[in-house]
Coordinates of C-alpha atoms in Angstrom, one line a residue:
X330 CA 3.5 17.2 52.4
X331 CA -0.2 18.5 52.6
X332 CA -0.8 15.4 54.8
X333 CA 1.6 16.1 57.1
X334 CA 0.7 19.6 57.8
X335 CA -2.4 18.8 58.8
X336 CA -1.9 15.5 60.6
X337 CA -2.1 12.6 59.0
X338 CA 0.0 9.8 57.8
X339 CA 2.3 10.6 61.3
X340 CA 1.7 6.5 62.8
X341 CA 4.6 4.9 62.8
X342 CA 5.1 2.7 60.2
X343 CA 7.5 0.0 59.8
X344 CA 10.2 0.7 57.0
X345 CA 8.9 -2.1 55.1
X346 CA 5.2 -1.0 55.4
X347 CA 3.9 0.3 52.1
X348 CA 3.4 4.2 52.6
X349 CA 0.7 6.3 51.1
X350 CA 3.1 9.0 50.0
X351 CA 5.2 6.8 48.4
X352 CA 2.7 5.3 46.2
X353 CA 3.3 4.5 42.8
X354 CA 0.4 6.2 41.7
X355 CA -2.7 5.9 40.0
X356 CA -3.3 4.2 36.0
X357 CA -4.9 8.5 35.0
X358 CA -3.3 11.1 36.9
X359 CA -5.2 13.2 39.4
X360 CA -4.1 16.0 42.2
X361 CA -3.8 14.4 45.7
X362 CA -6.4 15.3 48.1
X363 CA -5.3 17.6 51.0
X364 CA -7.6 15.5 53.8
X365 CA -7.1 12.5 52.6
X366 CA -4.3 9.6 51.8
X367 CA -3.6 7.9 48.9
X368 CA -4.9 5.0 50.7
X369 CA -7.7 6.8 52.5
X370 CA -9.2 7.4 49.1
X371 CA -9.2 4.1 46.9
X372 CA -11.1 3.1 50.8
X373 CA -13.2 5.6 50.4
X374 CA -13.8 5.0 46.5
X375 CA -14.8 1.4 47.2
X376 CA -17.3 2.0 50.2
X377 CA -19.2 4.2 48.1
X378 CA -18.8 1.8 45.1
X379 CA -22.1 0.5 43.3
X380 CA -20.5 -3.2 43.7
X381 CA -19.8 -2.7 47.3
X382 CA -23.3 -2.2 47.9
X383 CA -24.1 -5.1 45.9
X384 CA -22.5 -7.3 48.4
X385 CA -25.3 -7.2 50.8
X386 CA -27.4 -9.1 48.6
X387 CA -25.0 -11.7 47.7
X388 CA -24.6 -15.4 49.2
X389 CA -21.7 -16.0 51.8
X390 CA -23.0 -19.9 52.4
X391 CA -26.5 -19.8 53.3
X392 CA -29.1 -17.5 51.4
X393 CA -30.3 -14.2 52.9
X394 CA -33.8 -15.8 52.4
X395 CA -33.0 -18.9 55.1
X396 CA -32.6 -16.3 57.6
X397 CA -32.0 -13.0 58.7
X398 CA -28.5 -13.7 61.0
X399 CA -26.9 -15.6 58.7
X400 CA -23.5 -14.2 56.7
X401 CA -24.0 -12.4 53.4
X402 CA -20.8 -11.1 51.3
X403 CA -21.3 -7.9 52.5
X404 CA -20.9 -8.7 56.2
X405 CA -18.2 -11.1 55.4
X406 CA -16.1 -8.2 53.9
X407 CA -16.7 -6.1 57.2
X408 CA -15.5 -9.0 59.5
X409 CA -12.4 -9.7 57.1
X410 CA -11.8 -5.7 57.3
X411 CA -12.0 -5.6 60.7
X412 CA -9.3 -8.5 61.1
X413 CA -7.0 -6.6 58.3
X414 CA -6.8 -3.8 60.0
X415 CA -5.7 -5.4 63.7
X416 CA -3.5 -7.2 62.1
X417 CA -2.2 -4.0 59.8
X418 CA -2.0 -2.2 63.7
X419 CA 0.1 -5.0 65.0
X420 CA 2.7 -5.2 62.5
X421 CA 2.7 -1.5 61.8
X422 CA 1.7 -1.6 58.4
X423 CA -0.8 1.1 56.8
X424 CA -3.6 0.0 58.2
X425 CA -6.0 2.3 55.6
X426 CA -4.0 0.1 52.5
X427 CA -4.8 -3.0 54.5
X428 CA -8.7 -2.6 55.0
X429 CA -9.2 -1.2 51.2
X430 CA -8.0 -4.5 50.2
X431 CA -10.3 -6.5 52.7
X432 CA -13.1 -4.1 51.6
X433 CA -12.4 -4.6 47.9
X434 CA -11.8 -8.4 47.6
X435 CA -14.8 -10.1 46.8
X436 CA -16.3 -7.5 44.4
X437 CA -16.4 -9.6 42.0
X438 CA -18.5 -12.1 43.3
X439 CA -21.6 -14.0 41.4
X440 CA -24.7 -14.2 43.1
X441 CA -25.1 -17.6 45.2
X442 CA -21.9 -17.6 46.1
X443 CA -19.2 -20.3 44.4
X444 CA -21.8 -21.9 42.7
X445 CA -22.7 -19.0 41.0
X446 CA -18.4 -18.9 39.9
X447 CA -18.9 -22.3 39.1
X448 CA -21.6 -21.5 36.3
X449 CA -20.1 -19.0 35.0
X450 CA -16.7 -20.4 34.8
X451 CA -18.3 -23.0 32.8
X452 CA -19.5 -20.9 30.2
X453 CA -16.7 -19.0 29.4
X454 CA -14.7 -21.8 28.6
X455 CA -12.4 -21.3 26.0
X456 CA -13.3 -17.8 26.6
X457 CA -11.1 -16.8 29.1
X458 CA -12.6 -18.3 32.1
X459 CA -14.4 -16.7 35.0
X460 CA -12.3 -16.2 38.3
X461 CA -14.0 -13.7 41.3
X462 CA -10.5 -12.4 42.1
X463 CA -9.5 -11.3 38.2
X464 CA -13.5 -10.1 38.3
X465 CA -13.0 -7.8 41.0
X466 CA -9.9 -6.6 39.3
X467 CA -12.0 -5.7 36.6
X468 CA -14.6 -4.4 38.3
X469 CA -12.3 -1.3 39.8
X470 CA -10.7 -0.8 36.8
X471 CA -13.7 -1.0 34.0
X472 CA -16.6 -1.7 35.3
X473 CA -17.8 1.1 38.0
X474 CA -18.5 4.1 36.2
X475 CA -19.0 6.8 38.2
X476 CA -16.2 9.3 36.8
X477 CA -16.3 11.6 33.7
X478 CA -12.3 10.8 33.1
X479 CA -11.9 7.7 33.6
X480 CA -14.0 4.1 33.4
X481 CA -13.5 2.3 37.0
X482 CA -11.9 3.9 40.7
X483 CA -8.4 4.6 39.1
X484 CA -7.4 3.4 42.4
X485 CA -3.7 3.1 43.2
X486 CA -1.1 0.6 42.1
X487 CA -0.6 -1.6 45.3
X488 CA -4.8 -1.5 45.6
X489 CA -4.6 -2.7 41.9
X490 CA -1.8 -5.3 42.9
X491 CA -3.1 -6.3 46.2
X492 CA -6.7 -7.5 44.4
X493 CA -4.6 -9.0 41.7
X494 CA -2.2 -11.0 44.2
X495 CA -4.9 -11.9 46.6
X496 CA -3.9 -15.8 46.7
X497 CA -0.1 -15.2 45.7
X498 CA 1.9 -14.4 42.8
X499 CA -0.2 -15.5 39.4
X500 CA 2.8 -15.9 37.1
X501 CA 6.4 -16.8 37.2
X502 CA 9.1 -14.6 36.3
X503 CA 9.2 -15.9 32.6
X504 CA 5.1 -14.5 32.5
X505 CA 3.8 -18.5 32.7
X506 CA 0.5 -18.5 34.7
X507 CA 1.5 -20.6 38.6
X508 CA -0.1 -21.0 41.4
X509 CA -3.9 -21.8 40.9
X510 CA -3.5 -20.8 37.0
X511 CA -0.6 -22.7 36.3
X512 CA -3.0 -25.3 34.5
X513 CA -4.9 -22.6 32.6
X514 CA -4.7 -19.8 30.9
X515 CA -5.0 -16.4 33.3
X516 CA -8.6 -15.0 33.7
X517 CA -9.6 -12.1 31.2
X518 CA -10.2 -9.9 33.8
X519 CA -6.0 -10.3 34.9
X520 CA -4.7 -10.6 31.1
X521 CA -6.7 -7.8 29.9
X522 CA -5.8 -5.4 32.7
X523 CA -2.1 -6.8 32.5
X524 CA -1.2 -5.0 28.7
X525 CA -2.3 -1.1 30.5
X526 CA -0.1 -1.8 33.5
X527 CA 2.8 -3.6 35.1
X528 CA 1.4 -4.9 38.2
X529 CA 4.3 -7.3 39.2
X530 CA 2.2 -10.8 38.8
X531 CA 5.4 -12.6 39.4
X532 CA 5.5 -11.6 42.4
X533 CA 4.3 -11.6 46.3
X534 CA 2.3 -8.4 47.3
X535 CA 3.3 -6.1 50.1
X536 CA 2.5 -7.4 53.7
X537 CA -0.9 -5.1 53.4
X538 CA -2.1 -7.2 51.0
X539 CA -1.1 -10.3 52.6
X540 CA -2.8 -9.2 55.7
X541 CA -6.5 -9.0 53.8
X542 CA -6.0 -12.4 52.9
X543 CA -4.8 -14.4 55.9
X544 CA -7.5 -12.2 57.3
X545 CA -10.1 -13.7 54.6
X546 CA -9.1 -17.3 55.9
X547 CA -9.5 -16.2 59.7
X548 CA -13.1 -14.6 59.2
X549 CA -14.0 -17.5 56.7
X550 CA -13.0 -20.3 59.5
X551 CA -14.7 -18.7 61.9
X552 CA -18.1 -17.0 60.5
X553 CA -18.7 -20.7 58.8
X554 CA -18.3 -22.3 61.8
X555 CA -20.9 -19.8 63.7
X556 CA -23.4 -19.9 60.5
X557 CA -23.1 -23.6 60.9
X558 CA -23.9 -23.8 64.3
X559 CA -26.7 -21.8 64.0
X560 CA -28.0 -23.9 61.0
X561 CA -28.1 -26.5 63.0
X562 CA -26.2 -29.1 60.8
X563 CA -23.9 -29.3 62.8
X564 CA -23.5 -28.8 66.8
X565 CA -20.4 -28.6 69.4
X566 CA -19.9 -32.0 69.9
X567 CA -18.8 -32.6 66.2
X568 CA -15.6 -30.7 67.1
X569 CA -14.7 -33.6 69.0
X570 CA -12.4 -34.6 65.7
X571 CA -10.8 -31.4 65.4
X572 CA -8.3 -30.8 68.0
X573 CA -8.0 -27.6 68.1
X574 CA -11.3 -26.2 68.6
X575 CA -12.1 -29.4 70.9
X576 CA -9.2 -28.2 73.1
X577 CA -11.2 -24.7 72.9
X578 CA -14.2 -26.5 73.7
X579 CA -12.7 -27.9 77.1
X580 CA -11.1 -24.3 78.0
X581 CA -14.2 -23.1 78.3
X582 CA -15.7 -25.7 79.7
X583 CA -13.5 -25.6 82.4
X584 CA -14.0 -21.7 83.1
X585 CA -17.8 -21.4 82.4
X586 CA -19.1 -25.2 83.4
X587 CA -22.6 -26.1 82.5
X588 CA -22.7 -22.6 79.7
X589 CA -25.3 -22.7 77.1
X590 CA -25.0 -23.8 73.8
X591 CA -25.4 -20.8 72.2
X592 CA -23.1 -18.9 74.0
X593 CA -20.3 -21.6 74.2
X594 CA -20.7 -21.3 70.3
X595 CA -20.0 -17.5 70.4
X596 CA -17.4 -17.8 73.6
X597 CA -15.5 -20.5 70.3
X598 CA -15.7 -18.1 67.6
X599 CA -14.5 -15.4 69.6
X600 CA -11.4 -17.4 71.0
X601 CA -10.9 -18.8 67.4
X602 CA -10.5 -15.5 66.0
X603 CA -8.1 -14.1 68.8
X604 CA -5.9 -17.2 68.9
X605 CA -5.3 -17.0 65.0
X606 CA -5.1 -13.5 65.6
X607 CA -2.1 -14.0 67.7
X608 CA -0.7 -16.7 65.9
X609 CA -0.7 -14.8 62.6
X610 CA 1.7 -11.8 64.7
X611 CA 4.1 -14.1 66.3
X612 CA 4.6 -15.9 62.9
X613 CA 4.9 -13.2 60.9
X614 CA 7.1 -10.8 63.4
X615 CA 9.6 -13.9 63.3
X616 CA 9.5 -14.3 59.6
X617 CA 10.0 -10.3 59.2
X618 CA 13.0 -10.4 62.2
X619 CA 14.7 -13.3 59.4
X620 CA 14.4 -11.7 56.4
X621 CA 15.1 -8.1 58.1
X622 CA 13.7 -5.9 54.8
X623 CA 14.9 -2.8 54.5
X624 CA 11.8 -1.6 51.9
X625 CA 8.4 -2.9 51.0
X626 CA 10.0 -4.2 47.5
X627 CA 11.8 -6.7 49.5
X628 CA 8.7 -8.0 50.4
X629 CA 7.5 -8.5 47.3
X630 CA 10.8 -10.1 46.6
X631 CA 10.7 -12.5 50.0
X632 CA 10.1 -15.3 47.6
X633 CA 7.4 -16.6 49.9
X634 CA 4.8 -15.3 51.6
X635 CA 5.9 -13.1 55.1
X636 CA 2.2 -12.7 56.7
X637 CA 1.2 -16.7 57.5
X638 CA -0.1 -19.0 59.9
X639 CA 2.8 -21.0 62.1
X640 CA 3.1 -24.4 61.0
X641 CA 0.8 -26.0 63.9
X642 CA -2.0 -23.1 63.2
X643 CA -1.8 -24.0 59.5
X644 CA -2.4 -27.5 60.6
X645 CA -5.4 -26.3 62.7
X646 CA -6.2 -24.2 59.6
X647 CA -6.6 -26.9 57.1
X648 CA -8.6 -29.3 59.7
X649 CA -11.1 -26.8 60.6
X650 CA -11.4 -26.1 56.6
X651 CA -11.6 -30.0 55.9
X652 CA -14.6 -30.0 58.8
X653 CA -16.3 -27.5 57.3
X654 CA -15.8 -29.0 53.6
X655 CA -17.1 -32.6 55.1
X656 CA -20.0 -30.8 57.1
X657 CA -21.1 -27.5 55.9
X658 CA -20.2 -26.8 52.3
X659 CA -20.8 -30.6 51.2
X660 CA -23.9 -30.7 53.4
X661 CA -27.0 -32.3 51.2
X662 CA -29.1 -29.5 51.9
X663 CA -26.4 -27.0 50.8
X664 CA -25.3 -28.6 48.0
X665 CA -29.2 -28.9 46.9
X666 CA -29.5 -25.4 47.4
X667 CA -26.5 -25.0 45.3
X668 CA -26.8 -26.9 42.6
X669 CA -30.0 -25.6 41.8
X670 CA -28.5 -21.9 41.9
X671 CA -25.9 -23.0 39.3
X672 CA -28.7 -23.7 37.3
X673 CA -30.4 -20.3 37.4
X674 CA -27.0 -19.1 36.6
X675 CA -26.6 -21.6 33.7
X676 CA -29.8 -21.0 32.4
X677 CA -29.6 -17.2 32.9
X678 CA -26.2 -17.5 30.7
X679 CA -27.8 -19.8 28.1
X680 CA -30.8 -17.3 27.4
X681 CA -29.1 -13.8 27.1
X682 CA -25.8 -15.7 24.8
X683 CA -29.0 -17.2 22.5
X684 CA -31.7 -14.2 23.1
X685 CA -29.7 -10.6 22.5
X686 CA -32.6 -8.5 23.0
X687 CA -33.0 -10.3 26.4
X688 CA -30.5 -8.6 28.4
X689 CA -31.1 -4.6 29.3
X690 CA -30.5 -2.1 26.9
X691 CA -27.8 -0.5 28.3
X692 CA -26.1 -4.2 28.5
X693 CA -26.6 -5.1 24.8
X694 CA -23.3 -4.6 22.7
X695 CA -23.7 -3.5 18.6
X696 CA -24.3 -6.3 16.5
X697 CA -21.4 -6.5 14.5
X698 CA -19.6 -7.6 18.2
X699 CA -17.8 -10.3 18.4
X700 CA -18.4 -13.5 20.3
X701 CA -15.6 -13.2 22.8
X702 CA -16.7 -9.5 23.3
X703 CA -20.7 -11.0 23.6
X704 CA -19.9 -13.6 25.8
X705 CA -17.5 -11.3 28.3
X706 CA -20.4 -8.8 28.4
X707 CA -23.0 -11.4 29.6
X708 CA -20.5 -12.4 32.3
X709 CA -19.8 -9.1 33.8
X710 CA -23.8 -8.9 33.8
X711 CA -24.2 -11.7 35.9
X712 CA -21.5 -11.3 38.0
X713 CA -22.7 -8.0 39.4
X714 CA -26.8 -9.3 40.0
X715 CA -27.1 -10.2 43.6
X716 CA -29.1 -12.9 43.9
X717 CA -32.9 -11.2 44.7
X718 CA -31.9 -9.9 41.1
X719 CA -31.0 -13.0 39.6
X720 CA -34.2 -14.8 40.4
X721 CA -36.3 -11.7 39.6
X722 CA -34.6 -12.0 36.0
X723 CA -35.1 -15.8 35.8
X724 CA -38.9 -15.3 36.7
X725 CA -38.9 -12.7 33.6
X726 CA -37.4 -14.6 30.9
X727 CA -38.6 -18.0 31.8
X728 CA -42.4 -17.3 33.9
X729 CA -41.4 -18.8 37.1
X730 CA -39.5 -17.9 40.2
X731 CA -36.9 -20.4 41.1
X732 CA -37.6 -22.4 44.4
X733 CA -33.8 -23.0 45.8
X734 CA -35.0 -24.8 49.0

C-alpha cells in the first residue's frame, strides 16, 4: 500500500479497530490519496467544510453575545475531538476515524442551540421532522457543495455510519425506527439518505464512533458545568447534592486548602474530565476482554454498546446531567433567552413558507415544487444560519433586531 510505503497507517491497531485501508469506501468512487488515509481525508474534508466553520457562530448554552469565554458549537466540537481521540489512543482504535466523527457531529446544528431544533422540529411536522443528527447526515452528503462530481464530502462509509449511529442503532432488524425514533417516523435527512446506501441502521457503530459520543457526554458534563460556574447561576457549594463532584470538591480541598474559586472550578473540570476519562477505558477494556471480537463487524454486532461509562460513573453521569437540567438548562434566564430564540426561529420559518421571494435567490426552488420539497428547503436554510445571521435576517424581513436578553 501507498500508505505504507511512506509511513503511515503503521500504529498498532487493535484487530477490532476499524482500519483505513479496509474501508468500505466512499458513495462515488475516487483514487486514494498517496499522503493521506481514508480517514485522514473525510477529517480533513470536514475541517475545511463551510458548516464547520459555521459552528463558531452557533449557541452551545449561552450566546456568543453574553460573553466572550463562554462555549460556542465550534469549541464544543474541539473539546469533544480532543476527548475522541485520547480515548481512540487508549483503546487502539484509529484515532483519525475517531476525531472526524467528533469533528463532524453537530453540523447540523440550528442556530441558538436546541431551541432553535425545537422550532424547527415543529414546523416540519408531518414533514419528516427535524433532528440535528439526521441534519448533519445530510449536510455531508447533499448539502456542502464544494465538488464538481459529486453534491456533499463523499466521505466514507463508517464516517457516514458513525454520524448516522451517533446515539445507537436507529432501527431494528425488521427496518422499524427504535431507540429515540421508535415513536416516530425517522428524520428525512436518515430515510432519504437510507434508499442510496446501506448504512447498517440496525445496528451499533464501530468502537470509533462510539468513542465521539461518550466523548460528546464527557465534554458536555464538563464544559456546562464550567460555563455555569462562570455565569454565576450557580457556584461550588451547589455540588453539595451531587456526590460525585462534592467528593471532588473535598479532594481538592484537602490538597490546595483555602484555593480560589475560580481555580477550584477549573482544578473540578479538569479532574471531571480525567476521572471519566479513565472510567470510560477500564469499562470498555473489560467489556472488549468479554466479548473478545475478532473484527470490527463484531462490534457492530455486540448487541449493546462496547465504549460506556461503568455502572457507578453512569450513575455520576445522569446526576451531574439532572444538576445541570434543574440549574443551568431550566434556569429562568436561559429559558427566557431561549424561548425567545425559538421564536425568531418560528417566525423566520413562518415568513419564508408564506413569503417565497423572501428567502435568497439561490435558496428559492421552481414554482411548480412541491410542499414537502418547499418546506425541506426552508429547513436546511435555517439550519445552516448561525445565529448573528439569524437575527440579521429577522431584522430584514420584519424591521427590528430581536433583543434575546
Amino acid at each position: 500500500m501507498v500508505t505504507e510505503r511512506i509511513g503511515l497507517g503503521r500504529e498498532p491497531r487493535a484487530v477490532f479497530a476499524t482500519h483505513p485501508d479496509k474501508n468500505r469506501g466512499r458513495l462515488f468512487d475516487e483514487l486514494a490519496s498517496p499522503t493521506r488515509t481514508a480517514f485522514q481525508r473525510d477529517r480533513d474534508r470536514i475541517i475545511h467544510s463551510t458548516g464547520f466553520r459555521r459552528l463558531q457562530g452557533k449557541t452551545q448554552v449561552f450566546l456568543s453575545d453574553e460573553g466572550d469565554h463562554y462555549r460556542t458549537r465550534l469549541t464544543h466540537t474541539i473539546e469533544v475531538a480532543q476527548i475522541a481521540r485520547a480515548l481512540a489512543r487508549a483503546l487502539r482504535l484509529d484515532e483519525d476515524l475517531a476525531e472526524a466523527l467528533a469533528l463532524a457531529h453537530d453540523l447540523g446544528h440550528t442556530p441558538f442551540g436546541h431551541a432553535g431544533e425545537r422550532a424547527l422540529d415543529r414546523a416540519m411536522t408531518g414533514r419528516g421532522g427535524f433532528d440535528h443528527n439526521a441534519q448533519s447526515l445530510r449536510v455531508v452528503t447533499r448539502l456542502e457543495n464544494r465538488y464538481p462530481h459529486f453534491d456533499g464530502l463523499n466521505l466514507t462509509w463508517e464516517m457516514l455510519e458513525g454520524l448516522v449511529k451517533h446515539n445507537g442503532p436507529v432501527t431494528d432488524g425488521e427496518g422499524r425506527p427504535s431507540g429515540r425514533f421508535a415513536e416516530r417516523p425517522l428524520p428525512f435527512g436518515i430515510a432519504d439518505y437510507a434508499a442510496k446506501q446501506d448504512l447498517w441502521l440496525w445496528s451499533h457503530a464501530a468502537a470509533e464512533a462510539q468513542v465521539a459520543a461518550i466523548a460528546d457526554d464527557i465534554a458536555y458534563d464538563a464544559h456546562d458545568v464550567d460555563d455555569g460556574l462562570r455565569s454565576g447561576l450557580f457556584n461550588l457549594d451547589a455540588f453539595a447534592e451531587v456526590g460525585f463532584i462534592a467528593e471532588i470538591l473535598d479532594a481538592i480541598e484537602g490538597e490546595y486548602p483555602g484555593l480560589g474559586e475560580t481555580k477550584r472550578g477549573h482544578e473540578l473540570v479538569r479532574r471531571l474530565i480525567t476521572r471519566m476519562i479513565e472510567d470510560v477505558i477500564v469499562e470498555s477494556l473489560a467489556r472488549l476482554v468479554l466479548l473478545a471480537p475478532a473484527d470490527v463487524d463484531d462490534i457492530r454486532r455486540a448487541g449493546g454498546p462496547v465504549v460506556g461509562f461503568s455502572a457507578a460513573m453512569e450513575k455520576a453521569d445522569g446526576e451531574i446531567k439532572n444538576f445541570l437540567t434543574r440549574n443551568l438548562y431550566r434556569h429562568a434566564r436561559v429559558m427566557g433567552v431561549m424561548n425567545k430564540a425559538e421564536d425568531v426561529v418560528r417566525s423566520l420559518f413562518d415568513r419564508y413558507w408564506s413569503d417565497a421571494p423572501a428567502l435568497p435567490g439561490e435558496w428559492r426552488l421552481p414554482g411548480t415544487a412541491d410542499d414537502l420539497a418547499r418546506a425541506r428547503r426552508i429547513a436546511d436554510f435555517l439550519a445552516g444560519m448561525t445565529d448573528r445571521y439569524a437575527l440579521g435576517e429577522y431584522e430584514r424581513l420584519f424591521g427590528r433586531r430581536p433583543v434575546l436578553f
